[in-house]
CSV table of C-alpha atoms and ligand atoms in Angstrom, one decimal:
chain,number,residue,atom,x,y,z
S,17,MET,CA,0.0,0.0,0.0
S,18,GLU,CA,1.1,3.5,-0.8
S,19,ALA,CA,1.1,6.6,1.5
S,20,ILE,CA,1.5,10.0,-0.1
S,21,ILE,CA,3.0,12.6,2.3
S,22,LEU,CA,2.3,16.2,1.3
S,23,ALA,CA,5.5,18.0,2.1
S,24,GLY,CA,5.8,20.6,-0.7
S,25,GLY,CA,4.3,23.7,1.0
S,26,PHE,CA,6.4,26.8,1.7
S,27,GLY,CA,5.2,27.0,5.3
S,28,THR,CA,4.9,30.8,5.1
S,29,ARG,CA,3.3,31.0,8.5
S,30,LEU,CA,6.4,29.5,10.0
S,31,ARG,CA,8.8,32.0,8.5
S,32,PRO,CA,11.6,32.9,9.1
S,33,LEU,CA,12.3,29.2,10.0
S,34,THR,CA,11.1,28.1,6.6
S,35,TYR,CA,13.3,30.6,4.7
S,36,THR,CA,16.1,28.1,5.2
S,37,ARG,CA,14.5,24.7,5.6
S,38,ALA,CA,11.5,22.6,4.6
S,39,LYS,CA,8.7,22.7,7.2
S,40,ALA,CA,8.7,18.9,7.4
S,41,LEU,CA,12.3,19.0,8.7
S,42,LEU,CA,11.6,21.4,11.6
S,43,PRO,CA,12.8,19.5,14.6
S,44,ILE,CA,10.6,18.4,17.4
S,45,LEU,CA,12.6,16.9,20.3
S,46,ASN,CA,15.5,17.3,17.9
S,47,LYS,CA,13.9,15.0,15.3
S,48,PRO,CA,12.4,16.3,12.0
S,49,MET,CA,8.6,16.4,12.1
S,50,ILE,CA,8.5,13.9,9.3
S,51,HIS,CA,10.2,11.3,11.4
S,52,TYR,CA,7.1,11.0,13.6
S,53,LEU,CA,4.7,10.8,10.6
S,54,ILE,CA,6.6,8.0,8.8
S,55,ASN,CA,6.8,6.0,11.9
S,56,MET,CA,3.1,6.2,12.4
S,57,LEU,CA,2.3,4.6,9.1
S,58,PRO,CA,0.7,1.1,9.2
S,59,LYS,CA,3.0,-2.0,8.5
S,60,GLU,CA,0.9,-2.5,5.3
S,61,VAL,CA,2.4,0.6,3.8
S,62,ASP,CA,5.5,-0.5,1.9
S,63,LYS,CA,5.9,2.6,-0.3
S,64,VAL,CA,6.0,6.2,0.9
S,65,ILE,CA,5.7,8.9,-1.7
S,66,LEU,CA,7.0,12.3,-0.6
S,67,ALA,CA,5.2,15.0,-2.6
S,68,VAL,CA,7.9,17.7,-2.5
S,69,ASN,CA,8.8,21.0,-4.2
S,70,TYR,CA,10.2,23.7,-1.9
S,71,ARG,CA,13.6,22.7,-0.4
S,72,LYS,CA,13.3,19.2,-1.9
S,73,ASP,CA,17.0,18.6,-1.7
S,74,GLN,CA,17.0,18.9,2.1
S,75,ILE,CA,14.2,16.3,2.3
S,76,GLU,CA,15.9,14.0,-0.1
S,77,GLU,CA,19.1,14.2,1.9
S,78,TYR,CA,17.4,13.5,5.2
S,79,LEU,CA,15.5,10.5,3.7
S,80,LYS,CA,18.7,9.1,2.1
S,81,ASN,CA,20.5,9.1,5.5
S,82,ASN,CA,17.6,7.5,7.5
S,83,ASN,CA,16.2,4.0,7.0
S,84,PHE,CA,12.5,3.7,7.7
S,85,GLY,CA,12.2,0.1,6.4
S,86,LYS,CA,10.0,1.3,3.5
S,87,GLU,CA,10.6,2.2,-0.1
S,88,ILE,CA,10.7,6.0,-0.2
S,89,ILE,CA,10.0,7.9,-3.4
S,90,VAL,CA,10.7,11.6,-3.6
S,91,ASN,CA,8.2,12.9,-6.1
S,92,ASP,CA,9.4,16.3,-7.2
S,93,GLU,CA,6.7,18.7,-8.5
S,94,PRO,CA,7.9,21.1,-11.3
S,95,GLU,CA,6.0,23.8,-9.4
S,96,PRO,CA,3.7,23.8,-6.4
S,97,LEU,CA,0.5,22.0,-7.4
S,98,GLY,CA,-1.5,22.4,-4.1
S,99,THR,CA,-2.7,19.6,-1.9
S,100,GLY,CA,-4.8,18.0,-4.8
S,101,GLY,CA,-2.4,18.7,-7.6
S,102,ALA,CA,0.4,17.0,-5.7
S,103,VAL,CA,-1.7,13.9,-5.1
S,104,LYS,CA,-2.5,13.7,-8.9
S,105,PHE,CA,1.1,14.1,-9.7
S,106,ALA,CA,1.9,11.0,-7.6
S,107,GLU,CA,-0.7,8.9,-9.5
S,108,LYS,CA,1.9,7.0,-11.4
S,109,HIS,CA,3.1,5.4,-8.1
S,110,VAL,CA,-0.4,4.4,-6.8
S,111,THR,CA,-1.5,0.8,-7.2
S,112,GLY,CA,-4.6,0.7,-5.1
S,113,SER,CA,-6.4,2.3,-2.1
S,114,PHE,CA,-3.9,4.8,-0.6
S,115,LEU,CA,-3.2,7.1,2.3
S,116,VAL,CA,-2.6,10.9,2.0
S,117,LEU,CA,-1.1,12.7,5.0
S,118,ASN,CA,-0.2,16.4,5.5
S,119,ALA,CA,3.4,16.4,6.6
S,120,ASP,CA,2.8,18.9,9.3
S,121,ILE,CA,0.6,17.0,11.7
S,122,ILE,CA,1.6,15.6,15.1
S,123,CYS,CA,-1.1,13.3,16.3
S,124,SER,CA,-2.2,10.0,17.8
S,125,LEU,CA,-4.4,8.9,14.9
S,126,ASN,CA,-4.4,5.1,14.5
S,127,LEU,CA,-4.3,4.7,10.7
S,128,ASP,CA,-5.1,1.0,10.8
S,129,ASN,CA,-8.4,1.7,12.6
S,130,MET,CA,-9.2,4.4,10.0
S,131,ILE,CA,-8.5,2.0,7.1
S,132,ASP,CA,-10.8,-0.7,8.9
S,133,PHE,CA,-13.5,1.9,9.2
S,134,HIS,CA,-13.2,2.9,5.5
S,135,GLU,CA,-13.5,-0.7,4.4
S,136,LYS,CA,-16.5,-1.4,6.6
S,137,LYS,CA,-18.3,1.6,5.1
S,138,ASN,CA,-17.2,0.7,1.6
S,139,ALA,CA,-16.2,4.4,1.4
S,140,VAL,CA,-14.6,6.2,-1.6
S,141,SER,CA,-12.9,8.7,0.7
S,142,THR,CA,-12.4,8.7,4.5
S,143,ILE,CA,-11.1,11.8,6.3
S,144,SER,CA,-9.7,11.9,9.8
S,145,LEU,CA,-11.6,14.2,12.1
S,146,TRP,CA,-10.6,16.1,15.3
S,147,ARG,CA,-12.9,17.7,17.7
S,148,VAL,CA,-12.1,21.4,18.5
S,149,GLU,CA,-13.7,24.2,20.6
S,150,ASN,CA,-12.9,27.1,18.3
S,151,VAL,CA,-14.9,26.1,15.2
S,152,SER,CA,-14.8,29.5,13.7
S,153,GLU,CA,-11.1,29.1,12.8
S,154,PHE,CA,-11.5,25.9,10.7
S,155,GLY,CA,-13.5,24.1,8.0
S,156,VAL,CA,-16.0,22.1,9.9
S,157,VAL,CA,-17.7,18.9,8.6
S,158,ASP,CA,-21.5,18.5,8.3
S,159,MET,CA,-21.9,14.8,8.9
S,160,LYS,CA,-24.7,12.3,9.6
S,161,ASP,CA,-24.7,10.1,12.7
S,162,ASP,CA,-23.2,7.1,10.8
S,163,GLY,CA,-20.1,9.2,9.7
S,164,ASN,CA,-21.3,10.1,6.2
S,165,VAL,CA,-20.0,13.5,5.4
S,166,ILE,CA,-22.5,15.7,3.5
S,167,GLY,CA,-20.5,18.9,3.4
S,168,PHE,CA,-17.9,21.3,4.7
S,169,VAL,CA,-18.6,24.8,6.2
S,170,GLU,CA,-15.7,27.1,6.2
S,171,LYS,CA,-15.1,29.0,9.5
S,172,PRO,CA,-18.7,29.1,10.7
S,173,LYS,CA,-19.9,31.2,13.6
S,174,PRO,CA,-20.2,28.8,16.6
S,175,GLU,CA,-24.1,29.0,16.5
S,176,ASP,CA,-24.0,28.1,12.8
S,177,ALA,CA,-21.5,25.3,12.9
S,178,PRO,CA,-23.0,21.9,11.9
S,179,SER,CA,-20.5,20.1,14.2
S,180,ASP,CA,-17.3,20.7,16.1
S,181,LEU,CA,-15.3,18.3,14.0
S,182,ILE,CA,-12.5,19.5,11.6
S,183,ASN,CA,-10.3,17.9,8.9
S,184,ALA,CA,-7.3,16.5,10.7
S,185,GLY,CA,-5.1,16.2,7.6
S,186,ALA,CA,-5.1,12.4,7.0
S,187,TYR,CA,-7.2,10.7,4.3
S,188,PHE,CA,-7.7,7.2,3.0
S,189,LEU,CA,-8.8,7.3,-0.7
S,190,GLU,CA,-9.9,4.9,-3.5
S,191,PRO,CA,-7.9,5.4,-6.7
S,192,LYS,CA,-11.0,6.7,-8.5
S,193,VAL,CA,-10.6,10.0,-6.5
S,194,LEU,CA,-7.6,10.6,-8.8
S,195,ASP,CA,-10.0,11.0,-11.7
S,196,TYR,CA,-11.5,14.0,-10.1
S,197,ILE,CA,-8.2,15.9,-10.1
S,198,GLU,CA,-7.1,17.9,-13.2
S,199,THR,CA,-3.5,17.4,-14.2
S,200,GLY,CA,-0.8,20.1,-14.1
S,201,ARG,CA,-2.5,22.9,-12.2
S,202,LEU,CA,-2.8,24.1,-8.6
S,203,VAL,CA,-5.7,22.2,-7.0
S,204,SER,CA,-6.9,22.2,-3.5
S,205,MET,CA,-8.0,18.8,-2.2
S,206,GLU,CA,-10.1,20.3,0.6
S,207,LYS,CA,-11.8,23.1,-1.4
S,208,GLU,CA,-12.3,21.6,-4.9
S,209,ILE,CA,-12.1,17.8,-4.8
S,210,PHE,CA,-13.7,16.7,-1.6
S,211,PRO,CA,-16.9,18.7,-2.1
S,212,GLN,CA,-17.2,17.1,-5.6
S,213,ILE,CA,-16.7,13.6,-4.3
S,214,ILE,CA,-19.3,14.2,-1.6
S,215,THR,CA,-21.9,15.2,-4.2
S,216,ASP,CA,-21.1,12.5,-6.8
S,217,THR,CA,-20.5,9.5,-4.7
S,218,GLU,CA,-22.2,10.0,-1.3
S,219,LYS,CA,-19.5,7.7,0.0
S,220,PHE,CA,-17.4,10.3,1.8
S,221,PHE,CA,-17.0,9.3,5.5
S,222,GLY,CA,-15.4,11.0,8.5
S,223,PHE,CA,-13.4,9.1,11.2
S,224,GLU,CA,-13.1,10.8,14.4
S,225,PHE,CA,-10.1,9.9,16.7
S,226,LYS,CA,-9.2,10.9,20.3
S,227,GLY,CA,-5.9,11.5,21.9
S,228,TYR,CA,-4.0,14.4,20.6
S,229,TRP,CA,-3.6,16.4,17.4
S,230,ILE,CA,-1.7,19.5,16.5
S,231,ASP,CA,-1.4,21.1,13.1
S,232,VAL,CA,2.1,22.5,13.1
S,233,GLY,CA,1.2,25.5,10.9
S,234,ARG,CA,2.2,28.4,13.0
S,235,ILE,CA,5.1,29.2,15.5
S,236,GLN,CA,2.8,28.8,18.5
S,237,SER,CA,1.5,25.4,17.4
S,238,TYR,CA,5.1,24.3,16.7
S,239,ILE,CA,6.1,25.2,20.2
S,240,ASP,CA,2.9,23.5,21.5
S,241,ALA,CA,3.8,20.3,19.6
S,242,ASN,CA,7.2,20.3,21.2
S,243,LYS,CA,5.7,20.7,24.7
S,244,LEU,CA,3.1,18.0,24.0
S,245,LEU,CA,5.8,15.4,23.1
S,246,LEU,CA,7.9,16.4,26.1
S,247,LYS,CA,4.8,15.8,28.2
S,248,ASN,CA,4.0,12.5,26.5
S,249,GLN,CA,7.6,11.4,27.2
S,250,LYS,CA,7.5,12.7,30.7
S,251,LEU,CA,10.5,14.9,30.1
S,252,LYS,CA,11.2,18.3,31.7
S,253,TYR,CA,13.3,19.2,28.7
S,254,TYR,CA,15.1,17.5,25.8
S,255,GLU,CA,18.8,18.0,24.9
S,256,GLY,CA,20.7,16.7,21.8
S,257,ASN,CA,24.3,15.6,21.9
S,258,ASP,CA,27.4,17.5,23.1
S,259,CYS,CA,25.5,20.3,24.9
S,260,GLU,CA,26.8,22.3,27.7
S,261,ILE,CA,24.0,23.6,30.0
S,262,ASP,CA,24.7,26.0,32.8
S,263,GLY,CA,21.2,27.4,33.1
S,264,GLU,CA,17.7,26.3,33.8
S,265,LEU,CA,15.4,24.7,31.2
S,266,SER,CA,11.7,23.7,31.4
S,267,LYS,CA,9.3,22.5,28.7
S,268,SER,CA,12.0,23.2,26.2
S,269,SER,CA,14.0,21.3,23.7
S,270,ILE,CA,17.6,22.0,22.5
S,271,GLY,CA,19.5,20.5,19.6
S,272,SER,CA,23.0,19.2,19.5
S,273,ASN,CA,26.1,21.3,20.2
S,274,VAL,CA,24.2,23.9,22.2
S,275,PHE,CA,25.9,26.0,24.8
S,276,ILE,CA,23.7,27.7,27.5
S,277,GLY,CA,25.4,30.2,29.7
S,278,ASN,CA,25.3,30.7,33.5
S,279,ASN,CA,21.9,31.7,34.9
S,280,ALA,CA,20.1,31.6,31.6
S,281,ASN,CA,16.6,30.5,31.8
S,282,LEU,CA,14.6,28.8,29.0
S,283,GLY,CA,10.9,28.1,29.2
S,284,SER,CA,8.7,26.6,26.4
S,285,THR,CA,11.4,27.2,23.9
S,286,ILE,CA,12.9,25.3,21.0
S,287,VAL,CA,16.6,25.7,20.2
S,288,PHE,CA,18.1,24.2,17.0
S,289,ASP,CA,21.7,22.8,16.6
S,290,ASN,CA,24.9,24.8,17.1
S,291,VAL,CA,23.6,27.6,19.2
S,292,LYS,CA,25.3,29.7,21.9
S,293,ILE,CA,23.1,31.3,24.4
S,294,GLY,CA,24.9,33.8,26.7
S,295,LYS,CA,24.7,34.2,30.4
S,296,ASN,CA,21.6,35.7,32.2
S,297,VAL,CA,19.6,35.2,29.0
S,298,VAL,CA,15.8,34.7,29.4
S,299,LEU,CA,13.9,32.9,26.6
S,300,ASN,CA,10.2,32.4,27.0
S,301,ASN,CA,8.1,30.8,24.3
S,302,CYS,CA,10.7,31.3,21.6
S,303,VAL,CA,12.3,29.4,18.7
S,304,ILE,CA,16.0,29.9,18.1
S,305,GLY,CA,17.3,28.7,14.7
S,306,GLU,CA,20.5,26.9,13.8
S,307,ASN,CA,23.9,28.6,14.3
S,308,CYS,CA,22.5,31.5,16.3
S,309,ARG,CA,24.1,33.5,19.0
S,310,ILE,CA,22.0,35.2,21.7
S,311,GLY,CA,24.0,37.8,23.6
S,312,ASP,CA,24.3,38.0,27.4
S,313,HIS,CA,21.5,39.5,29.4
S,314,SER,CA,19.0,39.4,26.5
S,315,ASN,CA,15.4,38.8,27.2
S,316,LEU,CA,13.2,37.3,24.4
S,317,LYS,CA,9.6,36.4,24.7
S,318,ASN,CA,7.1,35.0,22.1
S,319,SER,CA,9.8,35.6,19.4
S,320,VAL,CA,11.4,33.6,16.6
S,321,VAL,CA,15.0,34.0,15.5
S,322,GLY,CA,15.9,32.6,12.0
S,323,ASP,CA,19.0,30.4,11.3
S,324,ASN,CA,22.4,32.1,11.4
S,325,GLU,CA,21.3,35.3,13.2
S,326,ILE,CA,23.1,37.1,15.9
S,327,VAL,CA,21.2,38.8,18.7
S,328,ILE,CA,23.4,41.3,20.4
S,329,GLU,CA,23.7,41.5,24.3
S,330,LYS,CA,21.0,43.1,26.3
S,331,THR,CA,18.4,42.8,23.5
S,332,VAL,CA,14.8,42.8,24.7
S,333,LEU,CA,12.2,41.5,22.3
S,334,ASP,CA,8.5,40.6,22.7
S,335,ASN,CA,6.5,39.1,19.8
S,336,LYS,CA,9.2,39.7,17.3
S,337,MET,CA,10.7,37.9,14.3
S,338,VAL,CA,14.5,38.2,13.8
S,339,TRP,CA,15.7,38.0,10.2
S,340,ASP,CA,18.3,40.2,8.8
S,341,GLN,CA,19.2,38.2,5.7
S,342,PRO,CA,17.7,38.3,2.3
S,343,VAL,CA,14.4,36.5,1.8
S,344,PRO,CA,15.1,33.5,-0.5
S,345,HIS,CA,14.4,34.1,-4.2
S,346,GLY,CA,10.9,32.9,-5.1
S,347,TYR,CA,9.6,32.6,-1.5
S,348,PRO,CA,6.0,33.8,-1.6
S,349,LYS,CA,5.1,37.0,0.3
S,350,LYS,CA,1.9,35.3,1.5
S,351,GLN,CA,0.2,31.9,1.7
S,352,ILE,CA,-0.6,30.1,-1.6
S,353,GLY,CA,-3.1,27.3,-2.0
S,354,ASN,CA,-5.2,26.9,1.2
S,355,VAL,CA,-5.2,30.3,2.7
S,356,ILE,CA,-6.0,29.8,6.4
S,357,GLY,CA,-5.0,33.1,7.8
S,358,GLU,CA,-2.1,34.0,10.0
I,17,LIG,P1,1.5,28.0,4.8
I,17,LIG,O1,2.2,28.7,3.7
I,17,LIG,O2,2.0,28.5,6.2
I,17,LIG,O3,0.0,28.0,4.7
I,17,LIG,O4,2.0,26.5,4.8
I,17,LIG,P2,1.9,25.3,3.7
I,17,LIG,O5,2.4,25.9,2.4
I,17,LIG,O6,2.6,24.2,4.2
I,17,LIG,O7,0.4,25.1,3.5
I,17,LIG,P3,-0.6,24.1,4.3
I,17,LIG,O8,-0.2,24.2,5.9
I,17,LIG,O9,-2.0,24.5,4.0
I,17,LIG,O10,-0.3,22.7,3.8
I,17,LIG,C1,-0.8,21.5,4.3
I,17,LIG,C2,0.2,20.4,3.9
I,17,LIG,O11,0.2,20.3,2.5
I,17,LIG,C3,1.6,20.7,4.3
I,17,LIG,O12,2.2,19.4,4.7
I,17,LIG,C4,2.3,21.2,3.0
I,17,LIG,O13,3.7,20.8,2.9
I,17,LIG,C5,1.5,20.5,2.0
I,17,LIG,N1,1.4,21.3,0.8
I,17,LIG,C6,0.8,22.5,0.6
I,17,LIG,N2,0.9,23.0,-0.6
I,17,LIG,C7,1.5,22.0,-1.3
I,17,LIG,C8,1.9,21.9,-2.7
I,17,LIG,O14,1.7,22.7,-3.5
I,17,LIG,N3,2.6,20.7,-3.0
I,17,LIG,C9,2.9,19.7,-2.1
I,17,LIG,N4,3.6,18.7,-2.5
I,17,LIG,N5,2.5,19.8,-0.8
I,17,LIG,C10,1.8,20.9,-0.5
């Protein structure tokens, strides 16, 4: 069985981190996000198709150096084709019913159970569903009691919402879904293809799961995902190899070769590899990119520092993005494809 992992987005809401790396490679407890996703695939999946575009070389390199015990195909789109176009572009590798997963979810979904559900319902498409409180930020499903989805409502007011269940970014699809997607253009699976399948087949089902789910789309949800996995693993903090820590860390994760100076204090923070954090530095709810230096006595809150940046001593930042380098050529100024708001 094949699984297509959609990993070609620019991840604009995660800039400046995504100026220099693919979103799927952002580290959580010092392992790329995609590591968790590939490890959650059922045994039955013997072929993983990575639908890539932006920063594809980095993804290819990572997969070449890590053995997941499955055949991995890096399917390189000539240009971003959107969530639907990317699936169509992978058609040549698909041999039967197949999984599609967004590369940016961290969750406890049991895909075997979802596949069983799909087969029992004789479905054409099954979509994973997650229950939320804030329906007005999401596309919500309108669904019958037996799980048959009859429509989606985008960002409804709470009183108008047909349910509190949203698309969790994992699907199990029959090959005939591919016939609905036009070749060679930007197509959104969620906005264009799913509504058509609902109308035409009436065999579109929703599979709710419990446990945890985070869509790592924004800096805050990225930090939250890191904290969630720390909690699941009952860790106060996580450190990579060859670190020197002379300060306090809580709910934080640091990469390899990180130096943390005397009396520094890190809370709810992610630090990438090769970083030097000076003495008396306070970091709260921050992300610090690779090869950064944070000067002594600095105090950063709710802020993100891109790779290779230097923050001079005694800097105070709240809710800021640090990026003093050129934005990579071709990087979009705003979201493309599924615009979900910043
Ligand atoms: P933003 O720019 O912040 O919206 O992020 P994004 O570009 O990653 O978009 P979004 O979060 O909506 O994407 C959901 C999933 O689909 C992510 O795993 C993306 O990598 C993936 N994705 C989005 N657009 C494309 C595309 O054009 N091609 C491929 N292969 N994957 C895509």
